[in-house]
Tab-separated table of C-alpha atoms in Angstrom:
chain	number	residue	atom	x	y	z
A	1	MET	CA	-109.093	43.822	-78.767
A	2	GLN	CA	-107.619	41.146	-81.718
A	3	HIS	CA	-105.580	38.373	-80.666
A	4	PRO	CA	-102.172	39.022	-80.282
A	5	ALA	CA	-100.144	37.833	-83.581
A	6	ALA	CA	-99.325	33.852	-83.802
A	7	GLN	CA	-95.171	32.898	-84.068
A	8	SER	CA	-94.811	31.396	-87.536
A	9	ALA	CA	-91.622	29.459	-88.605
A	10	GLY	CA	-90.946	30.328	-91.907
A	11	ARG	CA	-90.161	34.329	-92.962
A	12	ASP	CA	-92.690	36.959	-91.046
A	13	PRO	CA	-93.797	38.849	-94.127
A	14	ARG	CA	-94.123	42.015	-91.573
A	15	LEU	CA	-90.633	42.628	-92.252
A	16	ASP	CA	-90.169	42.782	-95.821
A	17	PHE	CA	-93.486	44.834	-95.785
A	18	PHE	CA	-93.115	47.595	-93.509
A	19	ARG	CA	-89.291	48.148	-94.544
A	20	GLY	CA	-90.438	48.043	-98.175
A	21	LEU	CA	-93.483	51.235	-96.423
A	22	ALA	CA	-90.776	52.907	-94.535
A	23	LEU	CA	-88.359	53.342	-97.875
A	24	VAL	CA	-91.462	54.622	-99.592
A	25	MET	CA	-92.212	57.127	-96.379
A	26	ILE	CA	-88.170	57.784	-96.479
A	27	PHE	CA	-88.315	58.605	-100.707
A	28	ILE	CA	-91.354	61.262	-100.248
A	29	ASN	CA	-89.572	62.646	-97.319
A	30	HIS	CA	-86.781	63.003	-98.977
A	31	VAL	CA	-88.972	65.322	-101.438
A	32	PRO	CA	-89.305	68.131	-98.838
A	33	GLY	CA	-92.868	70.271	-99.756
A	34	ASN	CA	-94.435	67.248	-102.236
A	35	MET	CA	-97.879	66.773	-101.437
A	36	LEU	CA	-97.709	63.343	-100.084
A	37	GLU	CA	-95.377	64.316	-97.494
A	38	ALA	CA	-98.757	64.751	-95.641
A	39	VAL	CA	-99.650	61.754	-95.139
A	40	THR	CA	-96.268	60.010	-94.474
A	41	SER	CA	-96.270	58.257	-90.442
A	42	LYS	CA	-93.656	61.822	-89.247
A	43	ASN	CA	-96.900	63.394	-88.966
A	44	PHE	CA	-98.574	61.657	-87.484
A	45	GLY	CA	-96.728	60.785	-84.275
A	46	PHE	CA	-93.057	61.799	-82.844
A	47	SER	CA	-90.881	59.496	-84.575
A	48	ASP	CA	-90.854	58.764	-88.503
A	49	ALA	CA	-90.060	56.428	-90.644
A	50	ALA	CA	-85.635	56.524	-90.328
A	51	GLU	CA	-86.434	55.041	-86.957
A	52	ALA	CA	-88.566	52.076	-88.179
A	53	PHE	CA	-86.230	51.730	-90.862
A	54	VAL	CA	-82.907	51.315	-88.162
A	55	LEU	CA	-84.868	48.631	-86.047
A	56	MET	CA	-85.162	46.546	-88.753
A	57	SER	CA	-82.181	47.115	-89.890
A	58	GLY	CA	-81.372	45.518	-86.418
A	59	MET	CA	-84.380	42.570	-86.382
A	60	SER	CA	-82.674	42.048	-90.079
A	61	ALA	CA	-78.656	41.662	-88.735
A	62	GLY	CA	-80.426	39.584	-85.375
A	63	LEU	CA	-82.025	36.941	-88.033
A	64	ALA	CA	-79.331	36.670	-90.309
A	65	TYR	CA	-76.034	36.812	-88.344
A	66	SER	CA	-77.805	35.451	-85.061
A	67	ASN	CA	-76.919	31.387	-85.150
A	68	ALA	CA	-73.732	31.964	-87.583
A	69	TYR	CA	-72.357	33.873	-84.833
A	70	ALA	CA	-73.288	31.158	-82.603
A	71	ARG	CA	-72.021	28.216	-84.437
A	72	ASP	CA	-68.775	29.651	-86.303
A	73	ARG	CA	-67.843	33.608	-85.056
A	74	ILE	CA	-64.691	34.087	-87.337
A	75	ASN	CA	-66.909	33.184	-90.645
A	76	ALA	CA	-69.694	35.187	-89.416
A	77	VAL	CA	-67.938	38.368	-87.861
A	78	ALA	CA	-66.595	38.481	-91.821
A	79	ARG	CA	-69.793	38.367	-93.434
A	80	VAL	CA	-71.163	40.946	-91.406
A	81	LEU	CA	-67.909	43.064	-92.467
A	82	ARG	CA	-68.238	42.195	-96.082
A	83	ARG	CA	-72.157	43.742	-95.914
A	84	ALA	CA	-69.913	46.737	-93.963
A	85	GLY	CA	-67.762	47.036	-96.794
A	86	ARG	CA	-71.218	47.177	-99.536
A	87	LEU	CA	-73.089	49.494	-97.690
A	88	TYR	CA	-69.662	52.061	-97.386
A	89	GLY	CA	-69.080	51.339	-101.347
A	90	VAL	CA	-72.763	52.224	-102.048
A	91	HIS	CA	-72.533	55.108	-99.603
A	92	LEU	CA	-69.495	56.470	-101.501
A	93	LEU	CA	-71.075	55.590	-105.034
A	94	THR	CA	-74.593	57.714	-104.181
A	95	THR	CA	-72.587	60.752	-102.773
A	96	VAL	CA	-70.512	60.423	-105.477
A	97	LEU	CA	-73.698	60.726	-108.020
A	98	ALA	CA	-75.588	63.359	-105.961
A	99	VAL	CA	-72.844	65.438	-105.864
A	100	ILE	CA	-72.874	66.018	-109.607
A	101	VAL	CA	-76.540	66.508	-109.515
A	102	LEU	CA	-76.337	68.941	-107.300
A	103	MET	CA	-73.429	70.516	-109.103
A	104	THR	CA	-75.157	70.858	-112.271
A	105	GLY	CA	-78.327	72.215	-110.548
A	106	HIS	CA	-76.262	74.726	-108.951
A	107	ASP	CA	-74.021	75.670	-112.128
A	108	PHE	CA	-76.750	75.971	-114.716
A	109	LEU	CA	-79.918	75.985	-112.898
A	110	GLY	CA	-78.909	78.352	-110.121
A	111	THR	CA	-79.966	76.006	-107.504
A	112	THR	CA	-77.139	77.315	-104.840
A	113	ALA	CA	-79.510	77.597	-101.839
A	114	LEU	CA	-80.569	74.210	-102.116
A	115	SER	CA	-76.645	73.808	-102.368
A	116	GLU	CA	-76.281	75.490	-99.312
A	117	ARG	CA	-79.367	73.370	-97.836
A	118	VAL	CA	-77.625	70.155	-97.827
A	119	ASN	CA	-74.010	70.856	-96.889
A	120	MET	CA	-72.672	70.568	-100.505
A	121	MET	CA	-70.689	74.085	-100.654
A	122	SER	CA	-67.576	72.669	-99.112
A	123	TYR	CA	-67.340	70.873	-102.477
A	124	LEU	CA	-66.215	74.296	-104.310
A	125	GLU	CA	-64.576	75.724	-101.143
A	126	ALA	CA	-62.294	72.859	-100.264
A	127	PRO	CA	-63.115	69.932	-102.432
A	128	TRP	CA	-59.746	67.930	-101.774
A	129	THR	CA	-60.774	67.890	-97.814
A	130	THR	CA	-64.476	67.527	-98.220
A	131	ALA	CA	-63.561	64.131	-100.458
A	132	LEU	CA	-61.166	62.691	-97.746
A	133	GLY	CA	-64.063	63.654	-95.391
A	134	VAL	CA	-66.584	61.579	-97.338
A	135	LEU	CA	-64.376	58.911	-97.701
A	136	THR	CA	-64.373	59.157	-93.875
A	137	MET	CA	-67.742	59.950	-93.376
A	138	THR	CA	-67.187	62.819	-91.790
A	139	HIS	CA	-69.209	65.197	-94.683
A	140	GLN	CA	-71.830	63.939	-95.345
A	141	LEU	CA	-74.587	65.590	-97.821
A	142	GLY	CA	-77.851	66.118	-96.175
A	143	TYR	CA	-80.631	63.678	-97.345
A	144	PHE	CA	-77.528	61.273	-97.025
A	145	ASN	CA	-77.170	60.515	-93.736
A	146	ILE	CA	-78.853	57.173	-93.146
A	147	LEU	CA	-76.185	54.890	-94.877
A	148	PRO	CA	-73.028	55.840	-92.911
A	149	LEU	CA	-75.099	55.888	-89.598
A	150	TYR	CA	-76.361	52.054	-91.044
A	151	MET	CA	-72.615	50.819	-91.609
A	152	LEU	CA	-70.916	51.703	-88.523
A	153	LEU	CA	-73.399	50.303	-86.656
A	154	LEU	CA	-73.428	46.853	-88.670
A	155	ALA	CA	-70.046	47.236	-88.258
A	156	ALA	CA	-70.258	46.774	-84.388
A	157	THR	CA	-72.671	43.962	-85.055
A	158	PRO	CA	-69.587	41.600	-83.640
A	159	VAL	CA	-69.804	43.228	-80.605
A	160	PHE	CA	-72.933	43.638	-79.983
A	161	LEU	CA	-73.693	40.041	-81.527
A	162	ALA	CA	-70.729	38.971	-78.370
A	163	LEU	CA	-72.208	40.693	-75.606
A	164	ALA	CA	-75.714	38.978	-76.460
A	165	ALA	CA	-74.410	36.101	-76.449
A	166	ARG	CA	-73.644	36.317	-72.895
A	167	SER	CA	-77.126	38.475	-72.652
A	168	ARG	CA	-79.728	40.202	-73.847
A	169	VAL	CA	-80.184	41.705	-71.188
A	170	LEU	CA	-76.510	42.396	-70.758
A	171	LEU	CA	-76.544	43.943	-74.397
A	172	LEU	CA	-79.380	46.190	-74.268
A	173	SER	CA	-77.817	47.490	-70.382
A	174	VAL	CA	-74.255	48.440	-72.322
A	175	SER	CA	-76.639	50.136	-75.138
A	176	VAL	CA	-78.695	52.071	-72.520
A	177	SER	CA	-75.700	53.388	-70.957
A	178	ILE	CA	-73.991	54.559	-73.897
A	179	TRP	CA	-77.448	56.154	-75.094
A	180	ALA	CA	-78.088	57.788	-72.299
A	181	ILE	CA	-74.316	59.010	-71.733
A	182	ALA	CA	-74.261	60.410	-75.454
A	183	GLY	CA	-77.113	62.113	-74.870
A	184	TRP	CA	-76.683	63.985	-71.968
A	185	ASN	CA	-73.283	64.776	-72.654
A	186	ASN	CA	-73.817	66.081	-76.191
A	187	ILE	CA	-71.424	62.802	-76.907
A	188	ASN	CA	-71.201	62.371	-80.969
A	189	LEU	CA	-68.693	62.040	-84.227
A	190	PRO	CA	-67.048	65.062	-85.657
A	191	ASN	CA	-67.641	66.665	-88.888
A	192	PHE	CA	-64.591	67.226	-91.363
A	193	PRO	CA	-63.956	69.494	-93.135
A	194	THR	CA	-67.333	71.545	-91.984
A	195	ASP	CA	-67.817	72.324	-88.083
A	196	GLY	CA	-70.548	70.329	-85.546
A	197	SER	CA	-71.172	66.747	-85.820
A	198	TRP	CA	-73.467	63.790	-86.987
A	199	PHE	CA	-76.744	65.118	-87.890
A	200	LEU	CA	-77.857	61.256	-86.566
A	201	ASN	CA	-75.672	60.132	-83.890
A	202	PRO	CA	-74.904	56.041	-83.858
A	203	PHE	CA	-73.888	57.235	-79.979
A	204	SER	CA	-77.743	57.863	-79.690
A	205	TRP	CA	-79.215	55.810	-82.530
A	206	GLN	CA	-77.151	52.547	-81.545
A	207	LEU	CA	-79.916	51.723	-79.127
A	208	ILE	CA	-83.380	51.276	-81.561
A	209	TYR	CA	-80.473	48.877	-83.728
A	210	CYS	CA	-79.881	47.101	-80.600
A	211	ILE	CA	-82.901	46.819	-79.667
A	212	GLY	CA	-83.995	45.250	-83.367
A	213	LEU	CA	-81.297	43.326	-82.731
A	214	CYS	CA	-82.350	41.233	-79.947
A	215	ALA	CA	-85.855	41.162	-81.309
A	216	GLY	CA	-84.368	39.268	-84.199
A	217	ILE	CA	-81.756	36.889	-82.309
A	218	SER	CA	-85.288	35.945	-80.087
A	219	ALA	CA	-87.243	35.445	-83.585
A	220	LYS	CA	-84.199	33.053	-84.522
A	221	LYS	CA	-84.457	31.174	-81.418
A	222	GLY	CA	-88.585	31.026	-81.892
A	223	GLU	CA	-88.843	32.679	-79.236
A	224	THR	CA	-90.911	35.766	-77.487
A	225	PHE	CA	-89.017	38.890	-77.062
A	226	VAL	CA	-91.777	41.292	-75.511
A	227	GLY	CA	-95.095	38.983	-75.238
A	228	TYR	CA	-99.055	40.346	-75.952
A	229	SER	CA	-99.842	42.000	-72.505
A	230	PRO	CA	-102.931	43.947	-72.492
A	231	VAL	CA	-101.776	46.519	-70.072
A	232	LEU	CA	-98.859	46.895	-72.373
A	233	MET	CA	-100.809	47.503	-75.652
A	234	THR	CA	-103.097	49.474	-73.888
A	235	VAL	CA	-100.189	51.188	-72.999
A	236	ALA	CA	-99.129	51.539	-76.051
A	237	ILE	CA	-101.713	52.770	-77.614
A	238	THR	CA	-102.886	55.407	-75.768
A	239	TYR	CA	-98.844	57.153	-76.520
A	240	LEU	CA	-99.976	56.572	-79.806
A	241	GLY	CA	-102.740	58.281	-79.474
A	242	PHE	CA	-101.283	61.140	-77.171
A	243	SER	CA	-98.441	61.433	-79.722
A	244	MET	CA	-100.997	61.945	-82.662
A	245	PHE	CA	-102.832	64.369	-81.204
A	246	VAL	CA	-99.775	66.396	-79.836
A	247	ILE	CA	-98.210	66.446	-83.415
A	248	GLN	CA	-101.603	67.233	-85.777
A	249	GLY	CA	-103.050	69.319	-83.055
A	250	GLN	CA	-99.493	71.775	-83.526
A	251	ASN	CA	-100.426	72.503	-79.444
A	252	TYR	CA	-97.922	71.296	-78.143
A	253	GLU	CA	-94.827	73.767	-77.217
A	254	LEU	CA	-91.325	72.021	-77.039
A	255	THR	CA	-90.065	75.374	-74.939
A	256	ALA	CA	-92.227	74.419	-72.373
A	257	TRP	CA	-90.865	71.062	-70.270
A	258	GLY	CA	-88.607	74.572	-69.082
A	259	ASP	CA	-84.541	73.153	-68.543
A	260	SER	CA	-85.560	69.655	-68.811
A	261	PRO	CA	-82.749	67.250	-70.390
A	262	ALA	CA	-83.735	67.091	-74.355
A	263	LEU	CA	-82.561	63.388	-73.776
A	264	LEU	CA	-85.433	62.531	-71.365
A	265	VAL	CA	-88.234	65.360	-73.078
A	266	GLY	CA	-87.354	66.581	-76.351
A	267	PHE	CA	-87.923	66.100	-80.042
A	268	GLU	CA	-84.656	66.184	-82.021
A	269	LYS	CA	-84.006	63.528	-84.220
A	270	GLY	CA	-80.017	63.252	-84.198
A	271	ILE	CA	-79.659	62.392	-80.753
A	272	LEU	CA	-83.035	59.825	-80.675
A	273	PRO	CA	-85.061	61.267	-77.676
A	274	LEU	CA	-87.049	59.255	-75.256
A	275	PRO	CA	-90.356	60.509	-76.632
A	276	ARG	CA	-89.477	59.148	-80.312
A	277	LEU	CA	-87.694	56.298	-79.234
A	278	MET	CA	-90.741	55.282	-76.935
A	279	HIS	CA	-92.934	56.417	-80.443
A	280	ALA	CA	-91.034	53.849	-82.567
A	281	LEU	CA	-90.556	51.217	-79.869
A	282	ALA	CA	-94.379	51.647	-79.869
A	283	LEU	CA	-95.593	51.140	-82.843
A	284	ALA	CA	-93.004	48.231	-83.657
A	285	TYR	CA	-95.352	46.829	-80.867
A	286	VAL	CA	-98.923	46.714	-81.860
A	287	VAL	CA	-98.059	46.148	-85.372
A	288	SER	CA	-96.153	42.780	-84.015
A	289	GLN	CA	-98.596	41.951	-81.625
A	290	ILE	CA	-102.406	42.618	-83.700
A	291	ALA	CA	-103.127	40.215	-86.445
A	292	VAL	CA	-104.013	42.411	-88.894
A	293	PHE	CA	-100.843	43.364	-89.676
A	294	ARG	CA	-99.926	39.851	-90.551
A	295	THR	CA	-102.299	39.307	-93.337
A	296	ILE	CA	-102.113	43.048	-94.256
A	297	ALA	CA	-98.225	42.132	-95.182
A	298	GLY	CA	-98.667	38.849	-96.533
A	299	SER	CA	-101.693	40.246	-98.887
A	300	ALA	CA	-100.299	39.685	-102.838
A	301	LYS	CA	-102.374	42.781	-103.756
A	302	LEU	CA	-99.414	44.533	-101.500
A	303	ALA	CA	-96.493	42.750	-102.753
A	304	ALA	CA	-94.894	45.227	-104.514
A	305	VAL	CA	-94.431	46.763	-100.845
A	306	SER	CA	-92.691	43.564	-100.044
A	307	LEU	CA	-90.517	44.057	-102.736
A	308	LEU	CA	-89.281	46.959	-102.058
A	309	GLY	CA	-87.966	45.329	-98.496
A	310	LYS	CA	-86.710	42.709	-99.623
A	311	GLN	CA	-84.115	44.818	-101.464
A	312	GLY	CA	-84.013	47.605	-99.242
A	313	LEU	CA	-80.255	48.975	-99.961
A	314	ALA	CA	-80.863	49.043	-103.894
A	315	VAL	CA	-84.202	50.695	-103.515
A	316	PHE	CA	-82.545	53.376	-100.869
A	317	ALA	CA	-79.389	54.249	-102.898
A	318	TRP	CA	-82.173	54.282	-105.989
A	319	GLY	CA	-84.410	56.219	-104.042
A	320	SER	CA	-81.539	59.033	-102.804
A	321	LEU	CA	-80.400	59.127	-105.999
A	322	VAL	CA	-84.051	60.240	-107.721
A	323	ALA	CA	-85.015	62.411	-104.866
A	324	ILE	CA	-82.007	64.128	-104.765
A	325	VAL	CA	-82.683	65.214	-108.780
A	326	LEU	CA	-86.096	66.034	-108.069
A	327	GLN	CA	-84.981	67.683	-105.152
A	328	VAL	CA	-82.969	70.060	-107.694
A	329	LEU	CA	-85.686	70.212	-110.202
A	330	ARG	CA	-87.939	71.674	-107.942
A	331	GLU	CA	-85.931	74.369	-106.872
A	332	ALA	CA	-85.262	75.362	-110.649
A	333	TYR	CA	-89.048	74.925	-111.673
A	334	VAL	CA	-92.253	75.399	-110.242
A	335	PHE	CA	-94.225	72.100	-110.104
A	336	SER	CA	-97.605	71.614	-110.894
A	337	SER	CA	-100.023	69.372	-108.416
A	338	ALA	CA	-100.344	66.818	-111.440
A	339	VAL	CA	-96.740	67.227	-112.113
A	340	GLU	CA	-95.771	66.496	-108.227
A	341	ILE	CA	-97.863	63.543	-107.994
A	342	THR	CA	-96.589	61.546	-111.029
A	343	THR	CA	-92.877	62.236	-110.602
A	344	LEU	CA	-93.042	61.115	-107.236
A	345	MET	CA	-94.861	58.303	-108.851
A	346	ILE	CA	-92.047	57.819	-111.410
A	347	GLY	CA	-89.777	57.730	-108.879
A	348	LEU	CA	-90.746	54.692	-106.556
A	349	ALA	CA	-91.647	52.827	-110.097
A	350	ILE	CA	-88.116	52.996	-110.813
A	351	GLN	CA	-87.374	52.205	-107.584
A	352	TYR	CA	-89.764	48.878	-108.144
A	353	ALA	CA	-88.170	48.261	-111.382
A	354	VAL	CA	-85.120	47.472	-109.853
A	355	ALA	CA	-86.390	45.593	-107.265
A	356	GLN	CA	-88.011	43.083	-109.187
A	357	ARG	CA	-84.961	43.154	-111.561
A	358	LEU	CA	-82.906	42.324	-108.980
A	359	GLU	CA	-85.221	39.679	-107.243
A	360	THR	CA	-85.661	38.148	-110.852
A	361	ALA	CA	-81.834	37.586	-110.905
A	362	LYS	CA	-81.711	36.533	-107.366
A	363	VAL	CA	-84.032	33.722	-108.010
A	364	ALA	CA	-82.717	32.727	-111.421
A	365	VAL	CA	-78.827	32.412	-109.230
A	366	LYS	CA	-81.170	30.228	-106.878
A	367	LYS	CA	-82.375	27.908	-109.160
A	368	GLN	CA	-78.680	27.370	-111.278
A	369	THR	CA	-77.881	26.883	-107.891
A	370	ARG	CA	-80.166	23.715	-107.384
A	371	VAL	CA	-79.982	22.450	-110.613
A	372	ALA	CA	-75.991	22.357	-109.936
């Protein structure tokens, strides 16, 4: 067993790298049925890239806002809310563009089945009420439901920071209680104008965000959130191995637990049940404690992945749009293996080009600021 990764006063390269990797996997998974989907994380454990993305979003928030909140709460809250407002704007823009893409496919390529699968039909049946639902985030297209969750969690971050300022144990206790009550009683935000509720229940998913937030706060203070323990490492690796055995072997009946609570033994992604939560946390623990992962994340050969993570919002938005275009095309036409791989690579190249352009602009602004 390798020694645990040492704390670093500088920027931890693992955050950008693994966020970039999660974004790559989210993009691939948002084009369902493609060849590369088989090698994404969802096929090797109970959780997938969405849990990793939300966990790291919480970590980023802790790193970005915890010290600012301690110094000047009003200014910090304003920063958080401005960022949440930006997420809201990106969500509205990507939704409008996705609807245009889906409508084009629906009208000209006969992709009606796709329209039904991604919850687009209400735009045809009740356009004005659906538009209201989009504005209030109660109507979400399939594959466009992560940003509303993230925006809501970010908007609630000032409350989370206020609890954490008293005690991180207090924050986690409140968070676990909300997760348990919501999951046990099926408490969720409603959809409108369609029936049902949010696919990713924010009352459930706030727990993994708050865990990430506490980890980010600890890192900002130079503290260790969860220290290295041989016992804990053994348990984490064993659980990851068990999870991979179950998923890969496909020999696990979800009905085998009978009437056991879904929150504790189920796998429904929307309520973030315990098996998925434990898998995401076990994976995060192993990555955070084994030194080789820091080396891999800091490798110049993999800098492109880290660049995607640095510009996560833009990469996610562009990836979502490219993915929905590919879904429409795959619904209308039969893709050969070569075309399938080529289109996915083009999609990733577009995301990288966007990230590179934004990073270049960011560096240029910093240079001008220094000169001024």
